[in-house]
Structures are given as structure tokens and as C-alpha cells.
Rosetta silent file (secondary structure, phi, psi, omega in degrees, C-alpha in Angstrom):
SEQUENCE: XXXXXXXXXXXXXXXXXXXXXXXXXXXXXXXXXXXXXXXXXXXXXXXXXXXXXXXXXXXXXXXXXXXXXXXXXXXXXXXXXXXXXXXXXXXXXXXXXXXXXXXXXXXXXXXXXXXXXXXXXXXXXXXXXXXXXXXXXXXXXXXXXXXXXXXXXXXXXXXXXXXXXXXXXXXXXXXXXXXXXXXXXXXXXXXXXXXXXXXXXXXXXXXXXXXXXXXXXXXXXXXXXXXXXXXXXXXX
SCORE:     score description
SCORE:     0.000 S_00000001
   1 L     0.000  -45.860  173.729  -14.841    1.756   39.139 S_00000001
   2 H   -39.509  -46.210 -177.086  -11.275    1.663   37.668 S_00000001
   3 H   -37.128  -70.272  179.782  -12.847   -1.197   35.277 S_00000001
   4 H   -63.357  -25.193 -178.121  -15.337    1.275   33.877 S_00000001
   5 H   -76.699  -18.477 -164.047  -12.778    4.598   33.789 S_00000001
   6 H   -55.113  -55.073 -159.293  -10.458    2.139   31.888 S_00000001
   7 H   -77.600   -6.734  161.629  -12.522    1.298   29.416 S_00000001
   8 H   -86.347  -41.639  179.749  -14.586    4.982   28.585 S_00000001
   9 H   -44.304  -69.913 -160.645  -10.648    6.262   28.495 S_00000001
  10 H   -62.318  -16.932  171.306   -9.917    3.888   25.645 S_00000001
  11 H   -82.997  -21.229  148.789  -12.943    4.261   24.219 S_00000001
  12 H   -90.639   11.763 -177.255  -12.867    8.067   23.748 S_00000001
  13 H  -105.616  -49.204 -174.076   -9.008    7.744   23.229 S_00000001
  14 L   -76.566  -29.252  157.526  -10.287    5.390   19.966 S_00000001
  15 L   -96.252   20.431  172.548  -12.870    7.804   19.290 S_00000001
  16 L  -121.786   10.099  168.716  -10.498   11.017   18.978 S_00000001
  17 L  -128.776   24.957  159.614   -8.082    9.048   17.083 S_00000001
  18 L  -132.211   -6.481 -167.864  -10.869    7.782   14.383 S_00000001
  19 H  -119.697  -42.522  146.041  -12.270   10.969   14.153 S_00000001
  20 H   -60.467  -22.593  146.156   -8.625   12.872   13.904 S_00000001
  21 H   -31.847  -73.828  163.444   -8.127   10.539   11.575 S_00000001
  22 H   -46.123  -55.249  174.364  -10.992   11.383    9.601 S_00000001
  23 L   -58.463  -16.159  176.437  -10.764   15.068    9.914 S_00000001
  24 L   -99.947   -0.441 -149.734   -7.400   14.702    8.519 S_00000001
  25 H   -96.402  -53.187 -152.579   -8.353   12.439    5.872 S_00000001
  26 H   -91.807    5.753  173.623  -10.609   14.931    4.429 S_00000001
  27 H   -83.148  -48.090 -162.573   -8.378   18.130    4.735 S_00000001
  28 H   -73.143    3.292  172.794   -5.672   16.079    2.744 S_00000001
  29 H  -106.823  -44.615  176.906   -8.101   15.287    0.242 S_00000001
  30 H   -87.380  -22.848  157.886   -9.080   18.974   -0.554 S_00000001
  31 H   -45.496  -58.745 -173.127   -5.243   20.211   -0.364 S_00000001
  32 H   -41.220  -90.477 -169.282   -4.539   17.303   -3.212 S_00000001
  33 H    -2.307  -55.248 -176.300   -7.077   18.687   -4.616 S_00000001
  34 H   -95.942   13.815  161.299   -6.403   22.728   -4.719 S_00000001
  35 H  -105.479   23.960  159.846   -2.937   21.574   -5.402 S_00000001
  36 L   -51.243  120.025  170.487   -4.439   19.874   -8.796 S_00000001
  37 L   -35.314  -68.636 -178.495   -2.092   21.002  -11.324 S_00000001
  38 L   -65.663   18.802 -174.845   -5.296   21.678  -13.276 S_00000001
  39 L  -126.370  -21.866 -174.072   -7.079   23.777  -10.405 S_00000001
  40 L  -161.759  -17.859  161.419   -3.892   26.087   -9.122 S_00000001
  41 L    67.434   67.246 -145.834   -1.037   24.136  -10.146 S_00000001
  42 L  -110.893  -31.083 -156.601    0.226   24.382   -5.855 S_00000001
  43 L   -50.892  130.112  167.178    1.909   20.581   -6.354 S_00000001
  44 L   -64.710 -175.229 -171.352    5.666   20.245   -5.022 S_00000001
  45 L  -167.066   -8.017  171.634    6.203   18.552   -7.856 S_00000001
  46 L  -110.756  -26.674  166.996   10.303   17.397   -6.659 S_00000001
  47 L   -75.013  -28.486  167.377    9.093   16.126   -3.532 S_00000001
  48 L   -40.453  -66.547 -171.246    6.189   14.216   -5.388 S_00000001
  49 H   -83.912    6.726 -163.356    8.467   12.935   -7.223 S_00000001
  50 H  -112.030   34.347 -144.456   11.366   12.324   -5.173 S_00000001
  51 H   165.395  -31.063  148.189    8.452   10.254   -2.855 S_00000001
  52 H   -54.195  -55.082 -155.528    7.771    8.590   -6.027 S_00000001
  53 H   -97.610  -56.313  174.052   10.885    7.027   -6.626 S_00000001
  54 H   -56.224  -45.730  172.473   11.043    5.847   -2.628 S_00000001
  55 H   -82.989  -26.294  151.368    7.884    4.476   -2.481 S_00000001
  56 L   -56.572  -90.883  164.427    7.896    2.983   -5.803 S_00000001
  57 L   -70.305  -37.750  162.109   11.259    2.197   -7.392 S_00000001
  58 L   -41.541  -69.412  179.255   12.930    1.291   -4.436 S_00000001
  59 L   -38.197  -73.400  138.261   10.144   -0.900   -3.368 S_00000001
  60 H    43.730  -88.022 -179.297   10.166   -2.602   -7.160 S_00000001
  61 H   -41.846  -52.865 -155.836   12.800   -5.422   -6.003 S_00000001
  62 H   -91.347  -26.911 -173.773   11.631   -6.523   -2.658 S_00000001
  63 H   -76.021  -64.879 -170.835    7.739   -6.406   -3.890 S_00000001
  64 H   -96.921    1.858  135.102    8.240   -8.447   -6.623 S_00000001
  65 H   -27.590  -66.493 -172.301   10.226  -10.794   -4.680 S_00000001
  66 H   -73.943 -100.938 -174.012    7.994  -11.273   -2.119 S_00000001
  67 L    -9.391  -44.767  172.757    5.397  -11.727   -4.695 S_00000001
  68 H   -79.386  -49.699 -170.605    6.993  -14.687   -7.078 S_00000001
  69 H   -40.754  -62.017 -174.599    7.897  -16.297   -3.638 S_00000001
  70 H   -65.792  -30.174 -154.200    4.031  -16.516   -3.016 S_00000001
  71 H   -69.075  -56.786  179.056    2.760  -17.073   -6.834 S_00000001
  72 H   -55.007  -49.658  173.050    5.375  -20.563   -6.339 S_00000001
  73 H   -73.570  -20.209  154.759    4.347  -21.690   -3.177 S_00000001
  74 H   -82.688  -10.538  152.280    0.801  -21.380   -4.265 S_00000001
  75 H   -59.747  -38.023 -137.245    1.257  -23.514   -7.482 S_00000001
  76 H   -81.887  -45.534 -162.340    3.547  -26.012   -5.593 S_00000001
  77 H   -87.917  -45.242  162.170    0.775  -26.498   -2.699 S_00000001
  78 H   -34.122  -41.944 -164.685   -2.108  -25.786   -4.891 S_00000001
  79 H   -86.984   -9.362  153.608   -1.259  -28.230   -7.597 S_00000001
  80 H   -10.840  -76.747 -165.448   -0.298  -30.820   -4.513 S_00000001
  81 H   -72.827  -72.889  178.690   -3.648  -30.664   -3.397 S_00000001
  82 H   -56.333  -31.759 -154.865   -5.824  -30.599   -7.170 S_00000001
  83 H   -85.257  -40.736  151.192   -3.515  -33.167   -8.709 S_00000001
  84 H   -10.414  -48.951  169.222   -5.230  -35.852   -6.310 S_00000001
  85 H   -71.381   -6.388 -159.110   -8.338  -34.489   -7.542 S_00000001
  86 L    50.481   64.188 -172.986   -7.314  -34.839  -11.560 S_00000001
  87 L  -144.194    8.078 -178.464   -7.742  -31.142  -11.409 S_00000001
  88 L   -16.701  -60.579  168.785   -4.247  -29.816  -11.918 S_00000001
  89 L   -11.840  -59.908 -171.871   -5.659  -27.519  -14.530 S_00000001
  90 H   -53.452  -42.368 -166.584   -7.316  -25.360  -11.656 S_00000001
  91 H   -53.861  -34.680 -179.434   -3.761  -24.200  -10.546 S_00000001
  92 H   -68.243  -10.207 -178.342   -3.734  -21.446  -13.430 S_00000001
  93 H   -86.163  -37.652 -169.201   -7.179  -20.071  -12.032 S_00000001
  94 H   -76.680  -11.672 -170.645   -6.268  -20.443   -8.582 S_00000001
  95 H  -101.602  -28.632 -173.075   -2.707  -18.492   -9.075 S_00000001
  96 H   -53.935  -66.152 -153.579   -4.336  -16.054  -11.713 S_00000001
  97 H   -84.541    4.699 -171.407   -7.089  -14.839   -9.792 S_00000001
  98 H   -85.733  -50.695  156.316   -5.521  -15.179   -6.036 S_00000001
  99 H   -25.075  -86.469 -162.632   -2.995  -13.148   -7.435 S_00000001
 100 H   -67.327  -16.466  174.560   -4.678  -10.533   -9.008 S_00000001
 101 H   -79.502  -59.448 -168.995   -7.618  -10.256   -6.379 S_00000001
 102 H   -97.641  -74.149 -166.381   -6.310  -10.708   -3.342 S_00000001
 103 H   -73.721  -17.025 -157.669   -2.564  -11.424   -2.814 S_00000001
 104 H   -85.896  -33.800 -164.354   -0.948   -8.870   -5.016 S_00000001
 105 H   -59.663  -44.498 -147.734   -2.702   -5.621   -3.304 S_00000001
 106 H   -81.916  -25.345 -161.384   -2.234   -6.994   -0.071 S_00000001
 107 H   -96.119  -21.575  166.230    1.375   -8.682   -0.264 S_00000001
 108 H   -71.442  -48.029  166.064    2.510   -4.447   -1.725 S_00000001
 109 H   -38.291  -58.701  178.006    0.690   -3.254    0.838 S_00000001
 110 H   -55.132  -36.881  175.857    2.558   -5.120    3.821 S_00000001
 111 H   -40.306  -73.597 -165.790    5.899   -4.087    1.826 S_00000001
 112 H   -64.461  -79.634 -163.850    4.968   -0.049    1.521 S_00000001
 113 H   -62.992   25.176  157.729    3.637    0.428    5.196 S_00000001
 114 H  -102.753  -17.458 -144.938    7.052   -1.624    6.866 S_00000001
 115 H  -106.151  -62.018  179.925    9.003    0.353    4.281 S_00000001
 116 L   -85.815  -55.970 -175.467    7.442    3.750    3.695 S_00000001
 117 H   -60.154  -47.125 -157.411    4.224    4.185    6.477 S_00000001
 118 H   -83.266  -20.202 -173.265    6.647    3.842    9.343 S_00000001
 119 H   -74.363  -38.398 -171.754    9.611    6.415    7.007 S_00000001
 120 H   -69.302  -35.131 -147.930    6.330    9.059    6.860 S_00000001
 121 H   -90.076  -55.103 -157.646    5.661    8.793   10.664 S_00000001
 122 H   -50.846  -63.414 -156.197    9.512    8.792   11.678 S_00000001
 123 H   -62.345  -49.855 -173.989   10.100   12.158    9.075 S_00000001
 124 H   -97.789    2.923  143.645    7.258   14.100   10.226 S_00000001
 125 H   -64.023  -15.809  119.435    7.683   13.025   13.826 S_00000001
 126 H   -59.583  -14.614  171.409   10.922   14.767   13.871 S_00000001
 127 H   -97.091  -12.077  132.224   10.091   17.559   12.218 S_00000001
 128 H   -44.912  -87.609  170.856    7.172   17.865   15.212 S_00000001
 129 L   -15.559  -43.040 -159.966   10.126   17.335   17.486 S_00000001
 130 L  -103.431   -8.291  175.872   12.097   19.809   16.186 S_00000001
 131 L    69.203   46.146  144.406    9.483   22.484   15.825 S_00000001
 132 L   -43.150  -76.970 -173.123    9.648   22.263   11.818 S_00000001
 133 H   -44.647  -70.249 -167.020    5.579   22.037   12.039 S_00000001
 134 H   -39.409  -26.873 -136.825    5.319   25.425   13.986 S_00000001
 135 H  -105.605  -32.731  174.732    7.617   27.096   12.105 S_00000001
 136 H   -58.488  -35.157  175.021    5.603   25.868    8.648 S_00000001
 137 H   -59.611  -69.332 -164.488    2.465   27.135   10.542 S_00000001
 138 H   -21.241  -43.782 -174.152    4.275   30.554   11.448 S_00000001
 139 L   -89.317   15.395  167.232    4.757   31.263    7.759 S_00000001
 140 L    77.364   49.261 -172.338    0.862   30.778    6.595 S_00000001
 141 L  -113.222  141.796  151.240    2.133   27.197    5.252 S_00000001
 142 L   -75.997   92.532  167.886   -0.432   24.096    5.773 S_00000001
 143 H   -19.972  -38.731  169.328    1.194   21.256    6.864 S_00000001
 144 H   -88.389    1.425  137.935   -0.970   18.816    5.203 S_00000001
 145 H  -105.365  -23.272  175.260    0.005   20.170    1.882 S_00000001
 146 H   -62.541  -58.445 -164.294    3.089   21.053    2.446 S_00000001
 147 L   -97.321  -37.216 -168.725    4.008   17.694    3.772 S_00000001
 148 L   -85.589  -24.036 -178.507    1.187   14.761    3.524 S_00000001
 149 H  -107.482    9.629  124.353    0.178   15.416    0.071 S_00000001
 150 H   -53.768   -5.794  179.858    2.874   14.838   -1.747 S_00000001
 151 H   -86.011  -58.056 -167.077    3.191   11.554   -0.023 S_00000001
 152 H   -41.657  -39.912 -155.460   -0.308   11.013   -0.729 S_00000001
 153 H   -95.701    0.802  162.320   -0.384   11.736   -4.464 S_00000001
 154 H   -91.223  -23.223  179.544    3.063    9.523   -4.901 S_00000001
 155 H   -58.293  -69.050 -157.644    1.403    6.700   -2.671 S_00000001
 156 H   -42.789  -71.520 -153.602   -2.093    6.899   -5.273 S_00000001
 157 H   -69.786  -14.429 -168.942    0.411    6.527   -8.530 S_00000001
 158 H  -107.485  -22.664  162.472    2.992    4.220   -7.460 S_00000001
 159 H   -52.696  -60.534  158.517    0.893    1.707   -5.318 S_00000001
 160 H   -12.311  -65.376 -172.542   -1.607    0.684   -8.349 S_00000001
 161 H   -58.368  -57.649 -171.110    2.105   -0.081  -10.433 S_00000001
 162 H   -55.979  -43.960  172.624    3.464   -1.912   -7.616 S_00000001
 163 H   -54.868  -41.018  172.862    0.489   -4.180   -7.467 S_00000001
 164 H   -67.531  -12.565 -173.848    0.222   -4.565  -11.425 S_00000001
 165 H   -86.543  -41.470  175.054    4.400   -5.783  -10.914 S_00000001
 166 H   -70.144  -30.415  176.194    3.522   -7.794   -7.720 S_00000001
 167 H   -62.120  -64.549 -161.151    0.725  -10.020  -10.050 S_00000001
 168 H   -44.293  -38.253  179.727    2.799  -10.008  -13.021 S_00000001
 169 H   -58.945  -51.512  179.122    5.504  -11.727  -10.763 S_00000001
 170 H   -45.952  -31.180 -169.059    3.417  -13.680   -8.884 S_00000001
 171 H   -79.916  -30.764  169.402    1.925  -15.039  -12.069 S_00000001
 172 H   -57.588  -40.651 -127.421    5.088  -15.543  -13.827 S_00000001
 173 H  -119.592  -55.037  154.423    6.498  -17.202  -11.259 S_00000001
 174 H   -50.195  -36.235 -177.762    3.349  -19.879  -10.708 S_00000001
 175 H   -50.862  -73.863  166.660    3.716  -19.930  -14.887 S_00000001
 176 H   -12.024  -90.904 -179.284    7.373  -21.991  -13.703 S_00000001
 177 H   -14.279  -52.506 -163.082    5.574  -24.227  -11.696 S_00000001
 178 H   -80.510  -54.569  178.591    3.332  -25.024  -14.128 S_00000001
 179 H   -54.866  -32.353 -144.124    5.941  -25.317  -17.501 S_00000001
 180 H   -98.331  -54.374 -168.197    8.229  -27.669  -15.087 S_00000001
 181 H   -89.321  -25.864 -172.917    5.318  -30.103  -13.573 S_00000001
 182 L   -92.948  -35.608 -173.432    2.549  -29.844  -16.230 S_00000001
 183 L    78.889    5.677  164.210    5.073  -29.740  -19.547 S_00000001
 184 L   -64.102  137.832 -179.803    2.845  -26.672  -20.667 S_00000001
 185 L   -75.796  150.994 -164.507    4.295  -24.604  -23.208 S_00000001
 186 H   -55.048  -63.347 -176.002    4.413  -20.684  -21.442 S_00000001
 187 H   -23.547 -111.878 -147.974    2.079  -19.547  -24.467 S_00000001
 188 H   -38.349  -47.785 -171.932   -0.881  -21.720  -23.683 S_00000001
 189 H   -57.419  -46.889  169.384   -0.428  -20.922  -19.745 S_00000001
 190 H   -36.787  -56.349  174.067   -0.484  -17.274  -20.495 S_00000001
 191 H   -70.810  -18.151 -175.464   -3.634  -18.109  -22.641 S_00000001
 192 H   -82.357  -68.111 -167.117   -5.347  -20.286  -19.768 S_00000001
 193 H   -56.647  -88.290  169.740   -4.637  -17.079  -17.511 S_00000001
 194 H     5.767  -83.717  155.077   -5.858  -15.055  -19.554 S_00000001
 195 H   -40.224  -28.853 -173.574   -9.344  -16.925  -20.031 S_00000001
 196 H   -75.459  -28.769 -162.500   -8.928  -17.507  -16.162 S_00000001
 197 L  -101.823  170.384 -170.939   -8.964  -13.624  -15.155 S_00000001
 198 L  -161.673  154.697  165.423  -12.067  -11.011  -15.876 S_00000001
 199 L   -41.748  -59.522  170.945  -11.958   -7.825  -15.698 S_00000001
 200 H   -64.780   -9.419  142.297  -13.124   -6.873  -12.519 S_00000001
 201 H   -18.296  -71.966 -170.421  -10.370   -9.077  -11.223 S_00000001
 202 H   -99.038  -14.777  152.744   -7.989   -6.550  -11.725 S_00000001
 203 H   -64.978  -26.735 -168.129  -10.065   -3.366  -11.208 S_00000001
 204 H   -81.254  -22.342 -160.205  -10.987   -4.973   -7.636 S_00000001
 205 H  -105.697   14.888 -165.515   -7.506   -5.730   -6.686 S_00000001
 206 H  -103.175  -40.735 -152.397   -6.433   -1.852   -8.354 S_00000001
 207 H   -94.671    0.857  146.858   -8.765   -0.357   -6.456 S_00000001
 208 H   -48.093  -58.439 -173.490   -7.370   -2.297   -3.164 S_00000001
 209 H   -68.917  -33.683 -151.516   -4.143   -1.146   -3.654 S_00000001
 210 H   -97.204  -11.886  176.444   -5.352    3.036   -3.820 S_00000001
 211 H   -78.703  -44.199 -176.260   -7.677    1.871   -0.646 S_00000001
 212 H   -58.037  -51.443 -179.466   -4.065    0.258    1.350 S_00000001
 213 H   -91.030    3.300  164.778   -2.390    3.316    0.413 S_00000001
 214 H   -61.709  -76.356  162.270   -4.979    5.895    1.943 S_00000001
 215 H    -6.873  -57.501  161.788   -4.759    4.210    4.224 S_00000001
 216 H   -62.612  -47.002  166.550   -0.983    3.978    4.858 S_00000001
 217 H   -85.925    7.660  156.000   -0.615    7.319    4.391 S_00000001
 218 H   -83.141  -47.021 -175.900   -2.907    8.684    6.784 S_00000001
 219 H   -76.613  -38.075  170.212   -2.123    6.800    9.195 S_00000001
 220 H   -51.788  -67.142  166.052    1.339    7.276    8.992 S_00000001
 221 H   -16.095  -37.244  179.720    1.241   10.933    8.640 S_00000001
 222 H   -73.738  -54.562  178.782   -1.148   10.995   11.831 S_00000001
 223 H   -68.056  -17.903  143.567    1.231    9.457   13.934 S_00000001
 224 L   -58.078  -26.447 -157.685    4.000   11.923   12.814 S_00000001
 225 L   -88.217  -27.358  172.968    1.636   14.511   13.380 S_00000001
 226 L  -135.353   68.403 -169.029    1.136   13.564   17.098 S_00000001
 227 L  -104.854  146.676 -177.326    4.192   12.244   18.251 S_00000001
 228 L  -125.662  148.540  166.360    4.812   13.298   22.165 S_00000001
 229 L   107.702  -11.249 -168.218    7.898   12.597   24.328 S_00000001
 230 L    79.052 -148.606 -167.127   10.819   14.118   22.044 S_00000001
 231 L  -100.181   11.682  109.848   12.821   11.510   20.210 S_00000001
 232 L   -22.718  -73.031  154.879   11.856    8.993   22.003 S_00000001
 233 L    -9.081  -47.212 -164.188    8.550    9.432   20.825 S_00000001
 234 L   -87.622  -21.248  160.966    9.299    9.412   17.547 S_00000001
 235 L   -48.131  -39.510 -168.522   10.792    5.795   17.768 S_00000001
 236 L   -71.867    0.000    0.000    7.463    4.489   19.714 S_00000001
């Protein structure tokens, strides 16, 4: 009997925390909204941007770090691997489009939620703690506009950028790889890349990054939003 209470608890404790999820998903999508400049013009506009600059320029260094680190170790083991094959060539397709599809949204993403998703939960999990939230309620304020959507609408613009900054590194940075073992001049790699990438390449990996930061910022935001325990709590 325990067997079976365990498992309907976690399974309605996983269905009230997909479905608070959700419900919060879609209030913070109509606050952005009636705080559209063009619909009421409601936008903090210093915390936006001050949430801008944190999730964004700060991030900038360590992003595109990360990013050249992978673009090199996937020439070095890629071209390893091809040159065996007489297929060397393939490393500008395979660094191009790994890049721009796959690795860049995903390698900003892991960056932004260790750096920023866990800074959102910690901020408004003390300001729960501290009875902050109440006191925003008391005064007719929403919480989810006051506080999640400026995170949100600095997440949407500055995630996209970090991801075009995480290819461009990565790509640059395979480009090395390439001038030093191949003797290609940069121009012609640049032009092989080029020919190597399509469009939807880089709308698919754009519209990755604005899915990773919904994403980030919901969930962080939720888990500020229901932190229990004091400050303890807000640590867990």
C-alpha cells in the first residue's frame, strides 16, 4: 500500500507542478504582453535593462569561452576521425552546422540557467521569505509583472545574441583548427561555411535559444515563487 501512496503522491506532486507551471507560463505571457510598450507602455524598463546586462553582458565572456573550447575540440576530433576517410573537408560542415544547430543554443543555455535561472530562484525566494511578495500583493501589484517579466523580456533579447556570439566563437575557433592543419586561407573557410550553413540552420538553433530561455525563466521564477522552509529553503 505504501508502494501505491508513494507513487499517486509523486504523481500528483508532478502534476501540480506542470500545471503551476503552465498556469504561470501563461499569466507571464499576457503581463509581457499588457506591459508592451506599444499596448500600455507598463515595462520597468531599468530593471529590464539592468537584467539585460546580467544575463547578457556578463554572460558574453564565459559563453563564448565555453563555446570556442567546443568549436576546437570538435575540429581536432572531427578532422581525426574524416582525415582517415580523405574527408577532412567535412570538418567545416560538421563545425558549421553542429554549431549553429545544436551546440551553440544548448552550450548558452547550460551557461544562463547555472548563472542566471538559479540568481532568479535565489532573488525571488527571498523576497517570498521576507514577505516582499505579500507586501507587492497588498498594494494591487502583480508579482509576475512586477518581477518575472522583466526577467522574461531580458532572457527573450539577450539569449538569441548570446547564441549568435556562442556560434560565431565556436566557428572561429574550429576556423584555427582548420588554417593550422589544412593550410586554408581564413577567407575560403569562411566561404566553405558559408556554403555549408542554410538558413534554417540558424533560425532552428534561434528559435532554441528563445525556447531554453522560457524555459529557464519559468522555471526559475516558479521555484522562487514556492520556496518553503525560510532561508534554508531558498538555498534547496
Amino acid at each position: 500500500m505504501s508502494l501505491f501512496a508513494s507513487v499517486g503522491r509523486g504523481t500528483i506532486q508532478r502534476a501540480e507542478y506542470i500545471g503551476g507551471l503552465t498556469i504561470q507560463f501563461y499569466r507571464g505571457v499576457a503581463a509581457a504582453w499588457r506591459a508592451n510598450p506599444l499596448t500600455g507602455s507598463r515595462l520597468r524598463w531599468a530593471s529590464t535593462i539592468q537584467h539585460m546586462a546580467v544575463v547578457g553582458v556578463n554572460a558574453l565572456p564565459v559563453v563564448c569561452l565555453i563555446a570556442a573550447c567546443t568549436g576546437l575540440i570538435m575540429a581536432l576530433q572531427g578532422g581525426a576521425e574524416l582525415r582517415q576517410l580523405g574527408a577532412i573537408q567535412l570538418v567545416i560542415n560538421l563545425v558549421a552546422v553542429s554549431m549553429t544547430r545544436e551546440l551553440g543554443p544548448l552550450i548558452t543555455a547550460i551557461v544562463v540557467v547555472g548563472r542566471s535561472g538559479s540568481a532568479f530562484s535565489a532573488e525571488i525566494g527571498t523576497m517570498v521569505v521576507t514577505e516582499e511578495v505579500d507586501a507587492l500583493r497588498s498594494m494591487a501589484l502583480d508579482p509576475i509583472e512586477f518581477l518575472l517579466v522583466p526577467k522574461y523580456i531580458a532572457m527573450l533579447l539577450m539569449l538569441p545574441c548570446l547564441t549568435i556570439a556562442a556560434n560565431t566563437a565556436g566557428i572561429l575557433a574550429g576556423g584555427i583548427y582548420i588554417y593550422f592543419t589544412l593550410d586554408m586561407g581564413f577567407a575560403l573557410y569562411i566561404r566553405a561555411m558559408l556554403e555549408a550553413l542554410l538558413l534554417r540552420d540558424i533560425v532552428s538553433g534561434l528559435i532554441k535559444s528563445i525556447a531554453f530561455g522560457t524555459i529557464i525563466v519559468h522555471v526559475g521564477c516558479y521555484e522562487g515563487f514556492h520556496v518553503t522552509g525560510g532561508p534554508v529553503g531558498v538555498g534547496r
